[in-house]
mmCIF file of C-alpha atoms in Angstrom:
data_model
loop_
_atom_site.group_PDB
_atom_site.id
_atom_site.type_symbol
_atom_site.label_atom_id
_atom_site.label_comp_id
_atom_site.label_asym_id
_atom_site.label_seq_id
_atom_site.Cartn_x
_atom_site.Cartn_y
_atom_site.Cartn_z
ATOM 1 C CA MET L 130 159.598 34.367 -295.334
ATOM 2 C CA SER L 131 160.785 31.294 -293.530
ATOM 3 C CA HIS L 132 159.817 31.102 -289.777
ATOM 4 C CA PRO L 133 162.751 31.433 -287.042
ATOM 5 C CA LEU L 134 162.383 27.543 -285.974
ATOM 6 C CA THR L 135 163.816 28.179 -281.895
ATOM 7 C CA ARG L 136 161.652 31.374 -281.760
ATOM 8 C CA VAL L 137 157.970 28.937 -282.939
ATOM 9 C CA LEU L 138 159.772 26.567 -280.627
ATOM 10 C CA SER L 139 159.387 29.008 -278.001
ATOM 11 C CA LEU L 140 156.189 30.195 -278.622
ATOM 12 C CA LEU L 141 155.150 26.407 -278.042
ATOM 13 C CA GLU L 142 156.763 25.658 -274.739
ATOM 14 C CA LEU L 143 154.993 28.850 -273.505
ATOM 15 C CA LEU L 144 151.487 27.918 -274.844
ATOM 16 C CA GLN L 145 152.085 24.388 -272.998
ATOM 17 C CA THR L 146 152.980 26.137 -269.654
ATOM 18 C CA HIS L 147 151.161 29.745 -269.650
ATOM 19 C CA ALA L 148 147.497 28.826 -271.118
ATOM 20 C CA GLY L 149 145.953 32.290 -271.718
ATOM 21 C CA LEU L 150 148.756 34.473 -272.390
ATOM 22 C CA THR L 151 148.040 37.406 -274.821
ATOM 23 C CA GLY L 152 150.130 38.699 -278.303
ATOM 24 C CA THR L 153 151.508 41.635 -276.539
ATOM 25 C CA GLN L 154 152.730 39.430 -273.832
ATOM 26 C CA LEU L 155 154.231 36.537 -275.936
ATOM 27 C CA ALA L 156 155.782 39.350 -277.830
ATOM 28 C CA ASP L 157 157.208 40.457 -274.773
ATOM 29 C CA ARG L 158 158.843 36.821 -274.226
ATOM 30 C CA LEU L 159 159.873 36.143 -277.586
ATOM 31 C CA GLY L 160 161.766 39.449 -278.127
ATOM 32 C CA THR L 161 158.992 40.107 -281.265
ATOM 33 C CA ASP L 162 156.017 42.029 -281.996
ATOM 34 C CA VAL L 163 151.966 40.895 -281.962
ATOM 35 C CA ARG L 164 152.129 40.859 -285.709
ATOM 36 C CA THR L 165 154.736 37.869 -285.480
ATOM 37 C CA VAL L 166 153.098 36.107 -282.950
ATOM 38 C CA ARG L 167 150.524 35.114 -285.012
ATOM 39 C CA ARG L 168 152.256 34.571 -288.018
ATOM 40 C CA TYR L 169 154.104 31.886 -285.717
ATOM 41 C CA THR L 170 150.659 30.319 -284.146
ATOM 42 C CA ALA L 171 149.326 30.178 -287.573
ATOM 43 C CA HIS L 172 152.377 27.877 -288.376
ATOM 44 C CA LEU L 173 151.636 25.902 -285.959
ATOM 45 C CA ARG L 174 148.482 25.169 -286.948
ATOM 46 C CA GLU L 175 150.141 24.050 -289.976
ATOM 47 C CA LEU L 176 152.008 21.257 -288.234
ATOM 48 C CA GLY L 177 148.843 20.684 -287.239
ATOM 49 C CA ILE L 178 148.777 21.834 -283.361
ATOM 50 C CA PRO L 179 145.923 23.124 -281.881
ATOM 51 C CA VAL L 180 146.075 26.906 -281.025
ATOM 52 C CA GLU L 181 143.523 28.562 -279.922
ATOM 53 C CA SER L 182 143.100 32.308 -279.561
ATOM 54 C CA ASP L 183 140.386 34.569 -277.717
ATOM 55 C CA ARG L 184 139.539 38.276 -278.276
ATOM 56 C CA GLY L 185 138.997 40.749 -275.883
ATOM 57 C CA ARG L 186 139.921 42.206 -272.581
ATOM 58 C CA TYR L 187 140.834 38.773 -271.331
ATOM 59 C CA GLY L 188 141.613 36.707 -274.105
ATOM 60 C CA GLY L 189 144.532 34.897 -274.923
ATOM 61 C CA TYR L 190 146.089 32.221 -276.566
ATOM 62 C CA ARG L 191 145.977 28.394 -275.709
ATOM 63 C CA LEU L 192 146.099 24.880 -276.581
ATOM 64 C CA ALA L 193 143.482 22.910 -277.312
ATOM 65 C CA ARG L 194 141.926 21.413 -273.882
ATOM 66 C CA GLY L 195 142.780 17.366 -274.137
ATOM 67 C CA TYR L 196 145.299 17.614 -276.868
ATOM 68 C CA ARG L 197 148.019 15.681 -276.215
ATOM 69 C CA MET L 198 151.766 16.939 -277.437
ATOM 70 C CA PRO L 199 153.460 14.609 -279.780
ATOM 71 C CA PRO L 200 157.168 16.129 -278.878
ATOM 72 C CA LEU L 201 157.660 17.029 -275.371
ATOM 73 C CA VAL L 202 159.537 20.412 -274.894
ATOM 74 C CA LEU L 203 161.211 20.916 -271.735
ATOM 75 C CA THR L 204 164.134 22.702 -270.498
ATOM 76 C CA ASN L 205 167.383 21.501 -268.718
ATOM 77 C CA ASP L 206 165.575 22.204 -265.622
ATOM 78 C CA GLU L 207 162.426 21.201 -265.949
ATOM 79 C CA ALA L 208 164.593 17.097 -267.630
ATOM 80 C CA LEU L 209 165.643 17.136 -264.535
ATOM 81 C CA ALA L 210 162.905 17.504 -262.214
ATOM 82 C CA VAL L 211 161.446 14.747 -263.705
ATOM 83 C CA VAL L 212 163.964 12.555 -263.561
ATOM 84 C CA LEU L 213 164.763 13.048 -260.220
ATOM 85 C CA GLY L 214 161.205 12.873 -259.570
ATOM 86 C CA LEU L 215 160.530 9.311 -261.224
ATOM 87 C CA LEU L 216 163.658 8.573 -258.893
ATOM 88 C CA ALA L 217 162.594 9.263 -256.129
ATOM 89 C CA GLY L 218 159.266 8.331 -256.556
ATOM 90 C CA GLU L 219 160.427 5.078 -257.378
ATOM 91 C CA ARG L 220 162.450 4.866 -254.018
ATOM 92 C CA LEU L 221 159.572 5.644 -252.045
ATOM 93 C CA GLY L 222 157.210 3.268 -253.411
ATOM 94 C CA MET L 223 155.204 6.188 -254.881
ATOM 95 C CA ASN L 224 155.309 4.461 -258.343
ATOM 96 C CA SER L 225 151.435 3.335 -258.672
ATOM 97 C CA ALA L 226 152.923 1.082 -261.623
ATOM 98 C CA ALA L 227 156.701 0.325 -261.321
ATOM 99 C CA PRO L 228 156.800 -0.619 -265.460
ATOM 100 C CA ALA L 229 154.908 3.167 -266.433
ATOM 101 C CA GLY L 230 157.821 4.505 -264.462
ATOM 102 C CA ALA L 231 160.415 2.977 -265.857
ATOM 103 C CA GLY L 232 159.126 3.282 -269.290
ATOM 104 C CA ALA L 233 158.461 7.186 -269.093
ATOM 105 C CA LEU L 234 162.057 7.288 -267.598
ATOM 106 C CA ALA L 235 162.936 5.346 -270.572
ATOM 107 C CA LYS L 236 161.158 7.791 -272.998
ATOM 108 C CA ILE L 237 162.396 10.734 -271.475
ATOM 109 C CA GLU L 238 166.123 9.781 -272.119
ATOM 110 C CA ARG L 239 165.233 8.938 -275.683
ATOM 111 C CA VAL L 240 163.942 11.798 -276.946
ATOM 112 C CA LEU L 241 166.826 14.622 -274.647
ATOM 113 C CA PRO L 242 169.686 16.293 -276.950
ATOM 114 C CA GLN L 243 173.010 14.451 -276.479
ATOM 115 C CA ALA L 244 174.066 17.459 -274.616
ATOM 116 C CA LEU L 245 171.729 16.540 -271.432
ATOM 117 C CA ARG L 246 171.298 12.904 -272.284
ATOM 118 C CA GLU L 247 174.360 12.322 -270.892
ATOM 119 C CA PRO L 248 174.638 14.120 -267.407
ATOM 120 C CA LEU L 249 170.970 13.041 -266.344
ATOM 121 C CA ALA L 250 172.205 9.077 -267.223
ATOM 122 C CA ALA L 251 175.688 10.041 -264.744
ATOM 123 C CA MET L 252 172.941 11.655 -261.855
ATOM 124 C CA CYS L 253 170.766 8.218 -262.463
ATOM 125 C CA ASP L 254 174.087 5.859 -262.238
ATOM 126 C CA THR L 255 175.604 7.777 -259.171
ATOM 127 C CA LEU L 256 172.514 9.279 -256.877
ATOM 128 C CA SER L 257 172.262 7.229 -253.418
ATOM 129 C CA PHE L 258 169.696 7.700 -250.962
ATOM 130 C CA THR L 259 170.224 7.806 -247.338
ATOM 131 C CA ALA L 260 166.504 6.593 -246.608
ATOM 132 C CA ASN L 261 166.473 3.097 -247.846
ATOM 133 C CA SER L 262 164.264 1.845 -250.575
ATOM 134 C CA VAL L 263 160.377 0.884 -249.812
ATOM 135 C CA ASN L 264 158.995 -2.136 -251.313
ATOM 136 C CA ALA L 265 155.765 -2.031 -251.321
ATOM 137 C CA GLN L 266 152.276 -3.611 -253.188
ATOM 138 C CA ALA L 267 151.768 -0.907 -255.782
ATOM 139 C CA PRO L 268 147.700 -0.196 -255.948
ATOM 140 C CA GLU L 269 146.095 -0.270 -259.957
ATOM 141 C CA THR L 270 146.293 3.121 -261.547
ATOM 142 C CA GLY L 271 143.201 3.492 -262.387
ATOM 143 C CA VAL L 272 141.746 2.747 -258.993
ATOM 144 C CA LEU L 273 143.882 5.157 -257.310
ATOM 145 C CA LEU L 274 142.814 7.953 -260.033
ATOM 146 C CA ALA L 275 139.398 7.685 -259.639
ATOM 147 C CA LEU L 276 139.815 8.650 -255.838
ATOM 148 C CA ALA L 277 141.972 11.434 -256.281
ATOM 149 C CA GLN L 278 138.603 12.063 -258.631
ATOM 150 C CA ALA L 279 135.528 11.360 -256.337
ATOM 151 C CA SER L 280 137.718 13.361 -253.496
ATOM 152 C CA ARG L 281 137.853 16.301 -255.170
ATOM 153 C CA SER L 282 134.602 16.309 -256.996
ATOM 154 C CA ARG L 283 132.897 14.821 -253.473
ATOM 155 C CA HIS L 284 131.399 11.784 -254.876
ATOM 156 C CA THR L 285 130.765 8.469 -253.432
ATOM 157 C CA VAL L 286 132.534 5.625 -254.665
ATOM 158 C CA ALA L 287 131.137 1.854 -254.567
ATOM 159 C CA LEU L 288 134.327 -0.083 -254.224
ATOM 160 C CA ARG L 289 134.761 -4.058 -253.067
ATOM 161 C CA TYR L 290 137.594 -4.486 -251.103
ATOM 162 C CA ARG L 291 140.114 -7.401 -249.585
ATOM 163 C CA SER L 292 140.884 -6.889 -245.616
ATOM 164 C CA TRP L 293 143.959 -8.545 -244.459
ATOM 165 C CA ARG L 294 142.189 -12.014 -243.971
ATOM 166 C CA GLN L 295 141.803 -12.258 -247.629
ATOM 167 C CA GLU L 296 138.043 -11.128 -246.899
ATOM 168 C CA GLN L 297 135.966 -9.986 -249.299
ATOM 169 C CA SER L 298 132.931 -6.782 -249.485
ATOM 170 C CA ASP L 299 130.864 -4.446 -250.949
ATOM 171 C CA ARG L 300 131.020 -0.966 -249.822
ATOM 172 C CA ASP L 301 130.276 2.393 -250.573
ATOM 173 C CA LEU L 302 132.603 5.067 -249.490
ATOM 174 C CA ASP L 303 132.784 8.973 -248.924
ATOM 175 C CA PRO L 304 136.014 9.569 -249.886
ATOM 176 C CA TYR L 305 137.360 12.379 -247.876
ATOM 177 C CA GLY L 306 141.358 12.240 -249.227
ATOM 178 C CA VAL L 307 143.908 10.109 -250.460
ATOM 179 C CA VAL L 308 147.596 9.457 -247.992
ATOM 180 C CA PHE L 309 150.879 7.829 -249.006
ATOM 181 C CA HIS L 310 153.008 6.893 -245.665
ATOM 182 C CA ALA L 311 155.678 4.835 -245.446
ATOM 183 C CA GLY L 312 155.638 3.313 -249.192
ATOM 184 C CA ARG L 313 151.743 2.511 -248.773
ATOM 185 C CA TRP L 314 148.741 3.969 -250.168
ATOM 186 C CA TYR L 315 145.364 4.907 -247.853
ATOM 187 C CA VAL L 316 142.093 6.275 -248.563
ATOM 188 C CA ILE L 317 140.079 7.480 -245.901
ATOM 189 C CA GLY L 318 136.322 8.740 -246.014
ATOM 190 C CA HIS L 319 133.147 7.841 -244.430
ATOM 191 C CA ASP L 320 132.144 4.164 -244.472
ATOM 192 C CA HIS L 321 128.664 3.813 -245.520
ATOM 193 C CA LEU L 322 128.753 0.148 -244.232
ATOM 194 C CA ARG L 323 130.196 0.556 -240.994
ATOM 195 C CA ASP L 324 128.311 4.284 -240.662
ATOM 196 C CA GLY L 325 132.151 5.939 -239.259
ATOM 197 C CA LEU L 326 135.191 7.169 -240.464
ATOM 198 C CA ARG L 327 137.363 4.234 -241.625
ATOM 199 C CA THR L 328 140.841 4.024 -243.951
ATOM 200 C CA PHE L 329 141.561 1.647 -246.302
ATOM 201 C CA ARG L 330 144.543 0.507 -248.134
ATOM 202 C CA ILE L 331 144.291 1.286 -251.948
ATOM 203 C CA ASP L 332 146.282 -2.154 -253.112
ATOM 204 C CA ARG L 333 143.285 -3.338 -251.364
ATOM 205 C CA ILE L 334 140.669 -2.649 -253.520
ATOM 206 C CA ALA L 335 139.473 -5.196 -256.035
ATOM 207 C CA SER L 336 137.362 -2.469 -258.221
ATOM 208 C CA LEU L 337 135.715 0.685 -257.604
ATOM 209 C CA THR L 338 132.996 2.323 -259.245
ATOM 210 C CA PRO L 339 131.716 6.355 -259.318
ATOM 211 C CA SER L 340 128.332 7.066 -258.346
ATOM 212 C CA ASP L 341 126.098 10.734 -259.001
ATOM 213 C CA ALA L 342 125.520 10.714 -254.704
ATOM 214 C CA THR L 343 128.070 13.506 -253.222
ATOM 215 C CA PHE L 344 128.935 14.120 -249.852
ATOM 216 C CA THR L 345 130.136 17.083 -247.610
ATOM 217 C CA LEU L 346 133.576 16.750 -246.096
ATOM 218 C CA PRO L 347 133.879 17.655 -242.466
ATOM 219 C CA ALA L 348 134.694 20.826 -241.742
ATOM 220 C CA GLY L 349 138.510 21.227 -240.557
ATOM 221 C CA PHE L 350 139.195 17.477 -241.579
ATOM 222 C CA ASP L 351 143.077 16.439 -241.875
ATOM 223 C CA PRO L 352 143.354 12.972 -243.695
ATOM 224 C CA VAL L 353 146.844 12.647 -242.860
ATOM 225 C CA THR L 354 146.510 13.755 -238.779
ATOM 226 C CA HIS L 355 143.720 11.654 -238.758
ATOM 227 C CA LEU L 356 145.851 8.363 -240.716
ATOM 228 C CA THR L 357 148.587 9.334 -238.688
ATOM 229 C CA ALA L 358 146.905 9.260 -235.205
ATOM 230 C CA ALA L 359 145.273 5.781 -236.259
ATOM 231 C CA LEU L 360 148.571 3.751 -237.336
ATOM 232 C CA ALA L 361 150.028 4.984 -233.746
ATOM 233 C CA GLN L 362 147.003 3.313 -232.371
ATOM 234 C CA ALA L 363 146.827 0.189 -233.962
ATOM 235 C CA PRO L 364 146.435 -3.236 -232.183
ATOM 236 C CA TYR L 365 149.767 -4.278 -231.080
ATOM 237 C CA ARG L 366 150.916 -6.344 -228.164
ATOM 238 C CA TRP L 367 152.462 -3.914 -226.023
ATOM 239 C CA GLN L 368 150.851 -0.563 -224.174
ATOM 240 C CA VAL L 369 153.634 1.369 -223.239
ATOM 241 C CA GLU L 370 153.171 4.605 -221.314
ATOM 242 C CA VAL L 371 156.537 6.560 -220.385
ATOM 243 C CA LEU L 372 157.015 10.007 -218.682
ATOM 244 C CA ILE L 373 159.379 12.433 -220.596
ATOM 245 C CA ASP L 374 161.082 15.040 -219.020
ATOM 246 C CA GLY L 375 161.990 17.464 -221.673
ATOM 247 C CA PRO L 376 159.386 20.522 -224.075
ATOM 248 C CA LEU L 377 156.567 19.309 -225.648
ATOM 249 C CA GLY L 378 157.516 20.924 -228.961
ATOM 250 C CA GLU L 379 160.909 18.831 -229.180
ATOM 251 C CA ILE L 380 159.764 15.712 -227.998
ATOM 252 C CA ALA L 381 157.348 15.877 -231.117
ATOM 253 C CA ARG L 382 159.711 16.151 -233.839
ATOM 254 C CA ARG L 383 161.600 13.393 -232.384
ATOM 255 C CA LEU L 384 158.224 11.221 -232.096
ATOM 256 C CA PRO L 385 155.859 12.029 -234.847
ATOM 257 C CA ASN L 386 152.265 11.066 -234.637
ATOM 258 C CA SER L 387 152.215 7.890 -236.445
ATOM 259 C CA VAL L 388 155.014 6.468 -233.347
ATOM 260 C CA ALA L 389 152.922 8.033 -230.205
ATOM 261 C CA THR L 390 150.556 10.034 -228.961
ATOM 262 C CA LEU L 391 151.691 13.377 -226.921
ATOM 263 C CA THR L 392 150.117 15.156 -223.684
ATOM 264 C CA ALA L 393 151.619 17.808 -221.817
ATOM 265 C CA GLN L 394 152.041 16.835 -218.648
ATOM 266 C CA PRO L 395 152.444 19.313 -215.001
ATOM 267 C CA ASP L 396 155.768 16.780 -214.712
ATOM 268 C CA GLY L 397 157.023 16.099 -218.445
ATOM 269 C CA VAL L 398 155.216 14.373 -221.607
ATOM 270 C CA LEU L 399 153.493 11.826 -221.475
ATOM 271 C CA MET L 400 154.027 9.261 -224.418
ATOM 272 C CA ARG L 401 151.530 6.867 -224.970
ATOM 273 C CA ALA L 402 152.371 3.909 -227.468
ATOM 274 C CA ARG L 403 152.140 0.214 -228.860
ATOM 275 C CA ALA L 404 154.675 -1.709 -230.055
ATOM 276 C CA GLU L 405 154.552 -5.687 -230.705
ATOM 277 C CA ARG L 406 158.083 -5.921 -229.387
ATOM 278 C CA LEU L 407 160.169 -4.208 -226.561
ATOM 279 C CA ASP L 408 163.389 -4.585 -227.991
ATOM 280 C CA GLY L 409 162.296 -1.665 -230.630
ATOM 281 C CA MET L 410 161.161 0.702 -227.513
ATOM 282 C CA ALA L 411 164.266 0.118 -225.789
ATOM 283 C CA HIS L 412 165.897 1.474 -228.334
ATOM 284 C CA LEU L 413 164.199 3.958 -229.238
ATOM 285 C CA LEU L 414 164.075 5.528 -225.969
ATOM 286 C CA ALA L 415 167.218 5.188 -224.965
ATOM 287 C CA SER L 416 168.215 7.121 -228.222
ATOM 288 C CA LEU L 417 165.800 10.268 -226.626
ATOM 289 C CA GLU L 418 168.394 12.505 -224.658
ATOM 290 C CA TRP L 419 165.957 13.327 -222.248
ATOM 291 C CA PRO L 420 165.363 11.548 -218.897
ATOM 292 C CA PHE L 421 161.870 9.747 -219.080
ATOM 293 C CA THR L 422 160.157 7.342 -216.239
ATOM 294 C CA ILE L 423 158.580 3.819 -217.688
ATOM 295 C CA HIS L 424 154.950 3.806 -216.384
ATOM 296 C CA SER L 425 154.268 0.038 -218.058
ATOM 297 C CA PRO L 426 154.619 -2.022 -218.849
ATOM 298 C CA ASP L 427 156.929 -2.983 -216.092
ATOM 299 C CA GLU L 428 158.314 -5.912 -218.495
ATOM 300 C CA LEU L 429 160.154 -2.773 -220.376
ATOM 301 C CA ARG L 430 162.624 -1.904 -217.731
ATOM 302 C CA GLN L 431 164.447 -5.047 -217.678
ATOM 303 C CA VAL L 432 164.158 -4.933 -221.669
ATOM 304 C CA LEU L 433 166.190 -1.689 -221.496
ATOM 305 C CA LYS L 434 168.774 -2.995 -218.398
ATOM 306 C CA ASP L 435 169.297 -5.656 -220.690
ATOM 307 C CA LEU L 436 169.975 -2.887 -223.840
ATOM 308 C CA ALA L 437 172.028 -0.985 -221.293
ATOM 309 C CA GLY L 438 174.118 -3.781 -220.113
ATOM 310 C CA ARG L 439 175.318 -4.366 -224.178
ATOM 311 C CA LEU L 440 175.657 -0.907 -224.410
ATOM 312 C CA THR L 441 177.926 -0.772 -221.312
ATOM 313 C CA ALA L 442 179.898 -4.204 -222.389
ATOM 314 C CA ALA L 443 180.848 -2.788 -225.921
ATOM 315 C CA ALA L 444 182.002 0.769 -224.010
ATOM 316 C CA GLU L 445 184.176 -1.206 -222.002
ATOM 317 C CA ARG L 446 185.643 -3.626 -224.708
ATOM 318 C CA GLN L 447 189.128 -3.158 -226.284
ATOM 319 C CA PRO L 448 190.674 -3.395 -229.369
ATOM 320 C CA GLY L 449 192.185 -7.515 -229.601
ATOM 321 C CA SER L 450 189.152 -8.849 -226.998
ATOM 322 C CA PRO L 451 187.429 -11.033 -228.257
ATOM 323 C CA SER L 452 183.063 -10.584 -228.513
ATOM 324 C CA ARG L 453 180.902 -12.429 -227.189
#
C-alpha cells in the first residue's frame, strides 16, 4: 500500500514544530487514525529520518535530538517570516556574519517552490525601510553564541579584550546578558579584573573560553536598563541640564534612557544629558513641544538663538528669493 506523500510530509512538519505530540493528537491533525500515523512514522524511519516514540501517559512522537533535517519544510507564512527576519537583521546590523545571512537567504530561495519564490523575490526587491541602514563591526559568531550560552547557564568566561585604544587585556567575566543596541552587540557583567560591573563590545572580544566557575545573577538586574543608562553617561564635551515643563511619561517617550536621564521636579522634569556638539542638542530641544529652561551650559543659549535665527529666516524667505 502506497503512502500518501502529502500526509507524510505534513507529519514531518508537525514533528519539526511540535515535539511530543501523541499518536491521537497527530491523527487528529492529519485527519486519519493512530494506526496510519504509526505507518507514516515507519515510512519516515525507512527514509533515514529518526522518529522517536515514548509509550505511556506522557509519551509521544519526536525527532531525535540533534538531528539536522536535510529538507527544511516551511509553510508560506514561515518562509515569509524567515525572509523578512533576514532582511531586517541586515538593515539593523544584527547579522553576526553578513556572508552567512546572505547565504541563508540564497539557500531558502533555491528550495522554495516557484509559486512562493516569485512573491518573496518581489518582497526582497521592493521592500523599503524608513530607518537608515546600520553598518557596524559584526562580532565573531562563535564568541556571540558562547556568551549567550554562558549567560544562560551562569558560567564565568575568560576573554581577551581589545579596548578602543587598541590595548589588549585578559579578563574573567560573569556575563549577565547580551544586548543589541544601535548596530552594536554588547555584553554586560561582573568584571573580575576591575571587580565591578562593566560593559564590553562583543566585536572587540578576540577570544573566549568558558570555565567551570559559576555565578549568581543579581536580583532584578536588567541588562538593557544598565546599558542605556551607561551610554547616556558616556564622557562627552558638554554636560547639559534643562528643565522641561511637561509630563514625565510623555517626555520619557521622546527622550529614552540612551539619550538623557530624566528626574521629576516640583516645577517640571530635569533632563541631564551629555553631548559632544551643542548644535545637535539644540535641534533636539527645538523638536520638543514643551517649554524648557536651560540650566547649563550657557553656551547652549547662543546655539539655540542661532538656530532660531536660521529657522526665522527660512520661514520668511519667499519663493524665488536667493538663499544665503
